[in-house]
Short mmCIF file of C-alpha atoms in Angstrom, two decimals:
data_model
loop_
_atom_site.label_atom_id
_atom_site.label_comp_id
_atom_site.label_asym_id
_atom_site.label_seq_id
_atom_site.Cartn_x
_atom_site.Cartn_y
_atom_site.Cartn_z
CA MET A 1 4.52 21.93 9.25
CA ARG A 2 4.80 25.00 7.25
CA SER A 3 1.81 27.17 6.17
CA SER A 4 1.34 29.28 3.20
CA SER A 5 3.71 32.22 2.85
CA SER A 6 0.79 34.47 2.42
CA GLY A 7 0.37 34.96 6.19
CA ALA A 8 -2.98 33.46 6.34
CA PRO A 9 -3.72 31.50 9.49
CA PRO A 10 -3.81 27.71 9.36
CA ILE A 11 -7.08 26.35 7.81
CA GLY A 12 -8.87 23.53 9.47
CA GLY A 13 -12.13 22.17 10.88
CA ALA A 14 -15.33 23.56 9.16
CA ALA A 15 -13.28 25.95 6.94
CA LEU A 16 -11.83 22.97 5.03
CA ARG A 17 -15.29 21.51 4.13
CA PRO A 18 -15.81 23.66 0.93
CA VAL A 19 -12.27 22.51 -0.30
CA ILE A 20 -12.96 18.84 0.55
CA GLY A 21 -16.31 19.12 -1.30
CA VAL A 22 -14.82 20.42 -4.50
CA THR A 23 -11.93 17.90 -4.20
CA LEU A 24 -14.27 14.97 -3.84
CA VAL A 25 -16.29 15.90 -6.93
CA ALA A 26 -13.08 16.42 -9.03
CA ALA A 27 -11.63 13.13 -7.72
CA LEU A 28 -14.60 11.24 -9.36
CA GLY A 29 -12.36 11.65 -12.47
CA GLY A 30 -9.93 9.43 -10.64
CA LEU A 31 -12.57 6.99 -9.83
CA LEU A 32 -13.52 6.67 -13.48
CA PHE A 33 -9.75 6.42 -14.37
CA GLY A 34 -9.44 3.42 -12.02
CA TYR A 35 -12.70 1.71 -13.01
CA ASP A 36 -12.24 1.93 -16.75
CA THR A 37 -8.65 0.67 -16.41
CA GLY A 38 -9.45 -2.19 -14.16
CA VAL A 39 -12.79 -3.50 -15.57
CA ILE A 40 -11.24 -5.11 -18.57
CA SER A 41 -9.63 -7.68 -16.53
CA GLY A 42 -12.98 -9.42 -15.82
CA ALA A 43 -14.71 -8.43 -19.04
CA LEU A 44 -12.11 -9.78 -21.47
CA LEU A 45 -13.02 -13.43 -20.93
CA THR A 46 -16.66 -13.05 -22.18
CA ILE A 47 -15.59 -10.40 -24.85
CA GLU A 48 -13.18 -12.99 -26.27
CA SER A 49 -16.06 -15.59 -26.31
CA ASP A 50 -18.66 -13.25 -27.80
CA PHE A 51 -16.36 -11.81 -30.66
CA ARG A 52 -14.15 -14.88 -30.95
CA LEU A 53 -10.96 -12.80 -30.52
CA SER A 54 -7.43 -14.13 -31.19
CA ALA A 55 -4.70 -13.40 -28.68
CA PHE A 56 -3.58 -10.40 -30.84
CA GLY A 57 -7.27 -9.08 -31.00
CA SER A 58 -7.59 -9.37 -27.24
CA GLY A 59 -4.32 -7.33 -26.90
CA VAL A 60 -5.57 -4.57 -29.22
CA VAL A 61 -8.84 -4.27 -27.28
CA VAL A 62 -6.82 -4.08 -23.86
CA SER A 63 -4.16 -1.69 -25.09
CA SER A 64 -6.38 0.66 -27.02
CA ILE A 65 -7.19 2.46 -23.95
CA LEU A 66 -3.40 3.54 -23.49
CA VAL A 67 -3.48 4.99 -26.92
CA GLY A 68 -6.48 7.16 -26.09
CA ALA A 69 -4.84 8.13 -22.72
CA MET A 70 -1.74 9.21 -24.45
CA ALA A 71 -3.82 11.41 -26.86
CA GLY A 72 -6.03 12.83 -24.08
CA ALA A 73 -3.07 13.72 -21.85
CA ALA A 74 -1.39 15.46 -24.88
CA VAL A 75 -4.28 17.79 -25.65
CA ALA A 76 -5.88 18.49 -22.24
CA GLY A 77 -3.31 20.78 -20.80
CA ASN A 78 -3.30 23.24 -23.77
CA LEU A 79 -7.04 23.42 -23.71
CA ALA A 80 -7.06 23.90 -19.97
CA ASP A 81 -4.52 26.79 -20.16
CA ARG A 82 -6.83 28.51 -22.77
CA TYR A 83 -10.18 27.80 -21.56
CA GLY A 84 -9.93 26.90 -17.94
CA ARG A 85 -9.60 23.63 -15.90
CA ARG A 86 -13.40 23.15 -15.05
CA PRO A 87 -14.76 23.23 -18.67
CA VAL A 88 -12.26 20.72 -19.81
CA LEU A 89 -13.08 18.44 -16.85
CA VAL A 90 -16.82 18.75 -17.75
CA VAL A 91 -15.88 17.69 -21.37
CA ALA A 92 -13.92 14.72 -19.83
CA ALA A 93 -17.12 13.60 -18.04
CA GLY A 94 -18.94 13.84 -21.30
CA VAL A 95 -16.15 11.69 -22.99
CA PHE A 96 -16.34 9.08 -20.17
CA THR A 97 -20.13 8.98 -20.63
CA LEU A 98 -19.83 8.48 -24.39
CA GLY A 99 -17.17 5.89 -24.01
CA ALA A 100 -19.15 3.91 -21.40
CA ALA A 101 -22.20 3.81 -23.54
CA LEU A 102 -20.36 3.04 -26.78
CA ALA A 103 -18.54 0.06 -25.11
CA ALA A 104 -21.80 -1.33 -23.66
CA LEU A 105 -23.57 -1.18 -26.95
CA ALA A 106 -20.54 -2.27 -29.22
CA PRO A 107 -21.73 -4.63 -31.97
CA SER A 108 -18.31 -5.60 -32.93
CA ALA A 109 -14.69 -5.87 -31.69
CA ALA A 110 -13.71 -2.82 -33.89
CA VAL A 111 -16.45 -0.69 -32.27
CA LEU A 112 -15.48 -1.89 -28.75
CA THR A 113 -11.78 -1.05 -29.55
CA ALA A 114 -12.92 2.63 -30.66
CA ALA A 115 -14.95 2.87 -27.40
CA ARG A 116 -11.83 2.00 -25.39
CA VAL A 117 -9.88 4.71 -27.23
CA VAL A 118 -12.70 7.16 -26.32
CA LEU A 119 -12.48 5.98 -22.60
CA GLY A 120 -8.67 6.50 -22.82
CA LEU A 121 -9.18 9.99 -23.96
CA GLY A 122 -11.28 10.58 -20.73
CA ILE A 123 -8.56 8.95 -18.61
CA GLY A 124 -5.78 10.97 -20.21
CA ILE A 125 -7.67 14.23 -19.62
CA ALA A 126 -8.49 13.26 -16.02
CA SER A 127 -4.99 12.11 -15.10
CA ASN A 128 -3.72 15.50 -16.41
CA LEU A 129 -6.12 17.99 -14.98
CA VAL A 130 -7.68 16.54 -11.79
CA PRO A 131 -4.46 16.85 -9.83
CA VAL A 132 -3.80 20.36 -11.33
CA PHE A 133 -7.42 21.48 -10.44
CA ILE A 134 -7.09 20.25 -6.79
CA ALA A 135 -3.62 21.62 -6.30
CA GLU A 136 -4.54 25.02 -7.57
CA LEU A 137 -7.50 25.49 -4.97
CA ALA A 138 -5.95 23.53 -2.02
CA PRO A 139 -4.45 25.25 0.97
CA PRO A 140 -0.64 24.63 1.01
CA ARG A 141 -0.79 22.88 4.38
CA TYR A 142 -3.27 20.16 3.08
CA ARG A 143 -2.49 20.17 -0.63
CA GLY A 144 -0.58 16.76 -0.55
CA ARG A 145 -3.40 15.00 1.10
CA LEU A 146 -6.11 16.68 -1.07
CA VAL A 147 -4.31 15.80 -4.34
CA GLY A 148 -3.56 12.39 -2.97
CA LEU A 149 -7.29 11.78 -2.77
CA ASN A 150 -7.24 11.43 -6.47
CA GLN A 151 -4.95 8.37 -6.24
CA LEU A 152 -7.11 6.92 -3.46
CA MET A 153 -10.12 7.29 -5.84
CA ILE A 154 -8.24 5.61 -8.64
CA THR A 155 -7.53 2.71 -6.43
CA LEU A 156 -11.03 2.57 -5.19
CA GLY A 157 -12.22 2.57 -8.89
CA ILE A 158 -10.08 -0.52 -9.68
CA VAL A 159 -11.53 -2.37 -6.60
CA LEU A 160 -15.12 -1.34 -7.71
CA ALA A 161 -14.30 -2.74 -11.14
CA TYR A 162 -13.25 -6.05 -9.67
CA VAL A 163 -16.46 -6.12 -7.59
CA ALA A 164 -18.47 -5.40 -10.57
CA ASN A 165 -16.68 -8.11 -12.54
CA TYR A 166 -17.30 -10.74 -9.81
CA SER A 167 -20.99 -9.69 -9.23
CA LEU A 168 -21.95 -9.77 -12.98
CA GLU A 169 -19.93 -12.85 -13.81
CA ASN A 170 -23.08 -15.12 -14.50
CA VAL A 171 -25.06 -12.43 -16.24
CA THR A 172 -25.53 -12.80 -20.05
CA HIS A 173 -23.25 -10.50 -22.05
CA SER A 174 -21.94 -9.45 -18.58
CA TRP A 175 -19.14 -7.23 -20.12
CA ARG A 176 -21.74 -4.90 -21.47
CA TRP A 177 -23.05 -4.20 -18.08
CA MET A 178 -19.59 -3.92 -16.73
CA PHE A 179 -18.73 -1.17 -19.18
CA GLY A 180 -22.15 0.49 -18.96
CA LEU A 181 -22.08 0.95 -15.31
CA ALA A 182 -19.28 3.53 -15.60
CA ALA A 183 -21.80 5.95 -17.11
CA VAL A 184 -23.37 6.44 -13.64
CA PRO A 185 -20.35 8.01 -11.96
CA ALA A 186 -19.46 9.84 -15.28
CA VAL A 187 -22.81 11.66 -15.29
CA LEU A 188 -22.34 12.47 -11.58
CA PHE A 189 -18.87 13.71 -12.34
CA GLY A 190 -20.11 16.06 -15.01
CA ALA A 191 -22.98 17.33 -13.21
CA GLY A 192 -20.91 17.95 -10.06
CA MET A 193 -18.20 19.80 -11.99
CA LEU A 194 -20.84 22.14 -13.44
CA LEU A 195 -21.63 23.24 -9.83
CA GLN A 196 -17.90 23.72 -8.99
CA PRO A 197 -15.87 26.98 -9.22
CA GLU A 198 -13.11 27.57 -11.62
CA SER A 199 -9.45 27.43 -10.36
CA PRO A 200 -8.74 30.72 -8.66
CA ARG A 201 -5.14 30.71 -10.05
CA TRP A 202 -6.29 30.39 -13.56
CA LEU A 203 -8.83 33.11 -12.97
CA ALA A 204 -6.17 35.39 -11.48
CA LEU A 205 -3.72 34.55 -14.30
CA ASN A 206 -6.35 35.64 -16.89
CA GLY A 207 -7.11 38.96 -15.23
CA ARG A 208 -10.33 37.85 -13.56
CA THR A 209 -9.09 38.86 -10.03
CA GLU A 210 -12.55 39.70 -8.58
CA ARG A 211 -13.89 36.28 -9.59
CA ALA A 212 -10.72 34.73 -8.16
CA ARG A 213 -11.15 36.51 -4.94
CA ALA A 214 -14.82 35.35 -4.66
CA VAL A 215 -13.72 31.76 -5.26
CA LEU A 216 -11.04 32.06 -2.56
CA ILE A 217 -13.40 33.52 -0.03
CA ARG A 218 -15.86 30.66 -0.82
CA LEU A 219 -13.09 27.99 -0.44
CA ARG A 220 -11.37 29.42 2.61
CA GLY A 221 -14.48 30.62 4.56
CA HIS A 222 -16.13 34.06 4.73
CA GLN A 223 -14.57 34.68 8.12
CA ASP A 224 -11.08 34.94 6.57
CA VAL A 225 -11.53 37.52 3.82
CA SER A 226 -8.18 39.11 4.69
CA GLY A 227 -6.50 35.71 4.23
CA ALA A 228 -8.15 35.29 0.90
CA ASP A 229 -6.96 38.78 -0.16
CA ALA A 230 -3.33 37.93 0.88
CA GLU A 231 -3.48 34.68 -1.04
CA LEU A 232 -4.81 36.47 -4.08
CA ALA A 233 -2.10 39.11 -3.77
CA GLU A 234 0.52 36.41 -3.83
CA MET A 235 -0.99 34.73 -6.87
CA THR A 236 -0.91 38.09 -8.90
CA GLY A 237 2.64 38.87 -7.65
CA ASN A 238 1.70 41.86 -5.53
CA ALA A 239 2.51 40.39 -2.12
CA THR A 240 6.05 39.16 -2.74
CA GLY A 241 7.06 40.55 -6.06
CA ASN A 242 6.91 37.11 -7.59
CA ALA A 243 5.89 38.27 -11.05
CA GLN A 244 5.44 35.71 -13.75
CA ALA A 245 8.66 35.21 -15.70
CA GLY A 246 8.11 36.74 -19.16
CA PRO A 247 4.84 37.84 -20.75
CA VAL A 248 2.15 35.41 -19.96
CA PRO A 249 0.18 35.49 -23.18
CA ALA A 250 3.23 34.72 -25.17
CA ALA A 251 4.05 31.63 -23.20
CA ARG A 252 0.59 30.34 -22.50
CA GLY A 253 -0.26 26.97 -24.20
CA ARG A 254 2.82 26.79 -26.22
CA TRP A 255 4.94 23.62 -26.10
CA ARG A 256 8.19 25.46 -26.90
CA ALA A 257 7.80 27.26 -23.57
CA LEU A 258 8.68 23.93 -21.81
CA THR A 259 12.23 24.22 -23.19
CA ALA A 260 12.88 27.60 -21.47
CA ARG A 261 15.81 27.47 -18.99
CA SER A 262 13.53 28.98 -16.38
CA VAL A 263 11.26 25.97 -16.28
CA ARG A 264 13.79 23.19 -17.10
CA PRO A 265 14.42 22.00 -13.52
CA ALA A 266 10.69 21.45 -12.96
CA VAL A 267 10.28 19.71 -16.36
CA VAL A 268 13.18 17.44 -15.77
CA ALA A 269 11.81 16.60 -12.26
CA GLY A 270 8.24 16.07 -13.37
CA ILE A 271 8.84 14.07 -16.51
CA GLY A 272 11.80 12.10 -15.06
CA LEU A 273 9.55 11.00 -12.29
CA GLN A 274 6.99 9.70 -14.68
CA ILE A 275 9.56 7.76 -16.76
CA LEU A 276 11.39 6.16 -13.87
CA GLY A 277 8.18 5.56 -11.94
CA GLN A 278 6.59 3.58 -14.88
CA ALA A 279 9.90 1.86 -15.68
CA SER A 280 10.02 0.50 -12.14
CA GLY A 281 7.53 -2.10 -12.98
CA VAL A 282 4.51 -0.80 -11.11
CA ASN A 283 1.90 -1.68 -13.74
CA THR A 284 3.52 -4.93 -14.73
CA VAL A 285 2.99 -6.24 -11.23
CA ILE A 286 -0.59 -5.07 -11.17
CA TYR A 287 -1.45 -6.27 -14.62
CA TYR A 288 0.44 -9.60 -14.60
CA ALA A 289 0.39 -10.55 -10.94
CA PRO A 290 -1.32 -13.90 -11.50
CA LYS A 291 1.15 -14.89 -14.05
CA ILE A 292 4.01 -13.84 -11.70
CA PHE A 293 2.60 -15.99 -8.95
CA GLU A 294 2.11 -18.92 -11.19
CA SER A 295 5.65 -18.76 -12.48
CA SER A 296 6.85 -18.85 -8.85
CA GLY A 297 5.07 -22.15 -8.16
CA LEU A 298 1.56 -21.20 -7.06
CA GLY A 299 -1.54 -22.88 -8.56
CA SER A 300 -3.98 -20.91 -10.64
CA SER A 301 -6.61 -20.58 -7.82
CA SER A 302 -3.92 -19.50 -5.19
CA SER A 303 -2.47 -17.01 -7.77
CA ILE A 304 -5.89 -15.33 -8.15
CA LEU A 305 -6.43 -15.26 -4.38
CA ALA A 306 -2.98 -13.75 -3.88
CA THR A 307 -3.74 -11.15 -6.52
CA VAL A 308 -6.88 -10.11 -4.75
CA GLY A 309 -4.70 -9.61 -1.55
CA VAL A 310 -2.37 -7.51 -3.57
CA GLY A 311 -5.42 -5.24 -4.63
CA ILE A 312 -6.53 -4.91 -1.00
CA VAL A 313 -2.95 -4.08 0.14
CA ASN A 314 -2.89 -1.38 -2.51
CA LEU A 315 -6.19 0.10 -1.40
CA VAL A 316 -5.45 0.02 2.34
CA MET A 317 -2.03 1.47 2.14
CA THR A 318 -2.88 4.41 -0.11
CA PRO A 319 -4.44 6.44 2.74
CA VAL A 320 -1.30 5.85 4.83
CA GLY A 321 0.69 7.57 2.05
CA MET A 322 -1.86 10.33 1.90
CA ALA A 323 -1.37 10.93 5.62
CA ALA A 324 2.42 10.81 5.43
CA VAL A 325 2.97 13.07 2.36
CA ASP A 326 2.25 16.38 4.13
CA ARG A 327 4.02 15.19 7.29
CA PHE A 328 7.27 13.87 5.85
CA GLY A 329 7.54 15.66 2.63
CA ARG A 330 7.38 14.49 -1.06
CA THR A 331 11.06 13.95 -1.76
CA ARG A 332 11.82 11.99 1.53
CA LEU A 333 8.79 9.87 1.14
CA LEU A 334 9.55 9.01 -2.49
CA ALA A 335 13.26 8.33 -1.72
CA CYS A 336 12.36 5.94 1.13
CA GLY A 337 9.69 4.24 -0.91
CA ALA A 338 11.86 3.65 -3.82
CA THR A 339 14.58 2.13 -1.59
CA VAL A 340 12.02 -0.31 -0.10
CA MET A 341 10.85 -1.14 -3.67
CA THR A 342 14.36 -1.85 -4.73
CA VAL A 343 14.90 -4.32 -1.88
CA ALA A 344 11.57 -5.97 -2.39
CA LEU A 345 12.13 -6.55 -6.10
CA ALA A 346 15.70 -7.69 -5.39
CA GLY A 347 14.19 -10.24 -3.05
CA LEU A 348 11.61 -11.23 -5.49
CA ALA A 349 14.36 -11.77 -8.12
CA ALA A 350 16.42 -13.84 -5.74
CA THR A 351 13.34 -15.90 -4.76
CA LEU A 352 12.45 -16.66 -8.37
CA ALA A 353 16.07 -17.54 -9.08
CA ALA A 354 16.44 -19.89 -6.18
CA GLY A 355 12.97 -21.37 -5.68
CA GLY A 356 11.99 -22.82 -9.05
CA GLN A 357 8.52 -24.43 -8.39
CA ASN A 358 8.91 -24.87 -4.72
CA SER A 359 5.72 -23.74 -2.91
CA SER A 360 7.62 -22.37 0.03
CA PHE A 361 9.43 -20.07 -2.14
CA ALA A 362 6.39 -19.21 -4.00
CA TRP A 363 4.85 -17.69 -0.90
CA LEU A 364 8.05 -15.82 -0.14
CA ALA A 365 7.61 -14.38 -3.62
CA VAL A 366 4.05 -13.28 -2.68
CA LEU A 367 5.45 -11.61 0.45
CA CYS A 368 8.04 -9.71 -1.72
CA VAL A 369 5.30 -8.50 -4.07
CA VAL A 370 3.04 -7.43 -1.14
CA VAL A 371 5.87 -5.38 0.35
CA TYR A 372 6.62 -3.79 -3.12
CA ILE A 373 2.94 -2.78 -3.58
CA ALA A 374 2.68 -1.49 -0.11
CA ALA A 375 5.80 0.71 -0.76
CA VAL A 376 4.42 1.83 -4.12
CA ALA A 377 0.96 2.60 -2.70
CA THR A 378 2.31 4.64 0.21
CA THR A 379 4.90 6.58 -1.84
CA LEU A 380 5.24 6.54 -5.56
CA ASN A 381 1.53 6.26 -6.35
CA VAL A 382 0.76 9.16 -3.89
CA VAL A 383 3.46 11.46 -5.13
CA VAL A 384 3.44 10.83 -8.81
CA PHE A 385 0.45 13.20 -9.49
CA ILE A 386 1.22 15.59 -6.53
CA ILE A 387 4.73 16.66 -7.54
CA PRO A 388 4.23 17.67 -11.09
CA SER A 389 0.98 19.58 -10.10
CA GLU A 390 3.04 21.72 -7.87
CA LEU A 391 6.31 22.24 -9.60
CA TYR A 392 5.28 23.95 -12.91
CA PRO A 393 4.96 27.67 -13.29
CA GLN A 394 1.21 28.83 -13.42
CA ARG A 395 1.56 30.28 -16.94
CA ILE A 396 2.20 26.87 -18.47
CA ARG A 397 0.99 24.34 -15.82
CA GLY A 398 -1.61 22.77 -18.07
CA THR A 399 0.59 22.36 -21.00
CA ALA A 400 3.50 21.03 -18.76
CA MET A 401 1.13 18.55 -17.31
CA SER A 402 0.21 17.38 -20.78
CA ALA A 403 3.83 16.69 -21.62
CA THR A 404 4.26 14.98 -18.15
CA MET A 405 1.36 12.81 -18.38
CA PHE A 406 1.95 11.89 -21.99
CA SER A 407 5.33 10.72 -20.91
CA ASN A 408 3.54 8.66 -18.14
CA TRP A 409 1.18 6.93 -20.54
CA THR A 410 3.74 6.33 -23.18
CA MET A 411 6.11 4.71 -20.68
CA ASN A 412 3.16 2.72 -19.32
CA PHE A 413 2.54 1.44 -22.88
CA VAL A 414 6.22 0.55 -23.55
CA VAL A 415 6.60 -1.30 -20.20
CA SER A 416 3.41 -3.13 -20.56
CA LEU A 417 4.31 -4.11 -24.12
CA THR A 418 7.84 -5.40 -23.26
CA PHE A 419 7.13 -7.16 -20.02
CA LEU A 420 6.36 -10.60 -21.41
CA SER A 421 9.20 -10.34 -23.95
CA LEU A 422 11.58 -9.52 -21.08
CA LEU A 423 10.24 -12.32 -19.03
CA GLU A 424 10.79 -14.79 -21.81
CA ALA A 425 14.33 -13.41 -22.65
CA LEU A 426 15.69 -12.81 -19.13
CA GLY A 427 13.51 -15.03 -16.90
CA GLY A 428 11.75 -13.79 -13.73
CA ALA A 429 15.04 -13.21 -11.82
CA GLY A 430 16.50 -11.14 -14.57
CA THR A 431 13.40 -9.11 -15.33
CA PHE A 432 12.84 -8.16 -11.72
CA THR A 433 16.65 -7.40 -11.10
CA LEU A 434 16.30 -4.90 -14.01
CA TYR A 435 13.28 -3.31 -12.39
CA ALA A 436 15.13 -3.28 -8.98
CA VAL A 437 17.85 -1.19 -10.55
CA VAL A 438 15.42 1.32 -11.94
CA CYS A 439 13.96 1.67 -8.54
CA ALA A 440 17.41 2.50 -7.19
CA LEU A 441 17.82 5.04 -9.81
CA LEU A 442 14.55 6.53 -8.86
CA ALA A 443 15.62 6.83 -5.20
CA VAL A 444 18.69 8.86 -6.35
CA PHE A 445 16.75 10.95 -8.81
CA ALA A 446 14.32 11.83 -6.03
CA VAL A 447 17.19 13.10 -3.78
CA ARG A 448 19.08 14.95 -6.51
CA ARG A 449 16.47 16.31 -8.90
CA ILE A 450 13.10 16.70 -7.09
CA PRO A 451 12.82 19.80 -4.77
CA GLU A 452 10.81 19.55 -1.66
CA THR A 453 7.44 21.37 -1.90
CA ARG A 454 5.71 20.54 1.36
CA GLY A 455 3.73 23.36 3.00
CA LYS A 456 4.74 25.86 0.31
CA SER A 457 2.36 27.92 -1.75
CA LEU A 458 2.51 27.25 -5.56
CA GLU A 459 3.78 30.84 -6.03
CA GLN A 460 6.57 30.24 -3.35
CA ILE A 461 7.66 27.12 -5.24
CA GLU A 462 7.82 28.82 -8.57
CA ALA A 463 10.00 31.68 -7.07
CA GLU A 464 12.38 29.19 -5.35
CA LEU A 465 12.82 27.17 -8.61
CA ALA A 466 13.89 30.25 -10.61
CA PRO A 467 17.29 30.58 -8.93
CA ARG A 468 17.89 26.82 -9.57
CA ALA A 469 17.32 27.44 -13.21
CA ARG A 470 19.86 30.43 -13.22
CA THR A 471 22.42 28.27 -11.38
CA ALA A 472 21.98 25.40 -13.84
CA THR A 473 22.30 27.80 -16.86
CA ALA A 474 25.54 29.35 -15.35
CA ALA A 475 27.01 25.80 -14.73
CA GLU A 476 26.29 24.92 -18.39
CA ARG A 477 28.20 28.03 -19.55
#
């Protein structure tokens, strides 16, 4: 396993504790992401009763969070490039707290919908900046696992939402408590982030080298001052000559910088991963698992039980992916996972086509879904935030992540909106065959378009992508 090109010795043991501490605090943003996404599944039944919602009204309440997430993702990166990662994450914590309180006290469906949009803003900001913040302070050798902790916390947040839903099921106006509980981790997230350092890379980019050095010494351990100095030198371009491409102030925070030829390979890889990843049917299986199982022949009770099993598999397999991502690399892990996803969805499509309402085939369908979710949890869901947080040049990383996560949430919205229509038009077999084809395209895309970043410093990755951009430009000519 490669270490940073800065020449610093491998970091481990007690020296990792400061980094892990900061990572755990930042990953509370992922926990809130998961909780606020998952809690609606149990809250919706009593919301529909209290507000007498139609099917359309329920859909508006559920999907409004995605609209907020798209907006949050779109604005977060530009703000983070201008003002720093930490202040914007503190604002995100305040947004989460406001959204939770507003949802818990909502007097009408309209106010609840507005509260869900506010919660979506927090989710969009967190999905954008938490991976970037962790990636910019993590040692290269452990960066994959540390950024992957964000995905683990998202999964844990979903499970906690399910537990809250079950525990509060018989409480009067239970949905208010379900939403209100999210204010507790939101306050902890904000208070914790106030105590954390700013990203050393953002500090170095903005000329605050002494503060960046102090943060690196704090994170890497006071016994490794020389290693911190070498890492800082690499960040500022003094160690390897890896100067930033073009004047930083002119590019910072501007969307047009994303069209520059020098960053095109990274943008294509990062945004392409989001589009194909969402189009592979990940969230449709999570959102509509009970409906899928019922259509395969399972009863209502068995479908719910099978869905709980899917959630457990998702949670248990995520740490497996975290352990594998720094050992096997991002590209290989994603390509292998997408291949397994293709086979699992093809098997599900064949099972739905052949089985009808036969219970034996129904449980075979459950097995295919479990294999698919296990592959997603160990591969795609782990790398989907890691890869873009590593690929983009420092000078536009926040803005590029905004474009990336906006594409993620937009595709999420489109796929969720079209799933039931596809199911009606193509049937289960046709719909999941289509998703299987997308998974196969994702495997090919991973091999051909996504560069391997395992064990490399962010500056080294940026330097290696520059020749790719020049080669692509020459080929176009």
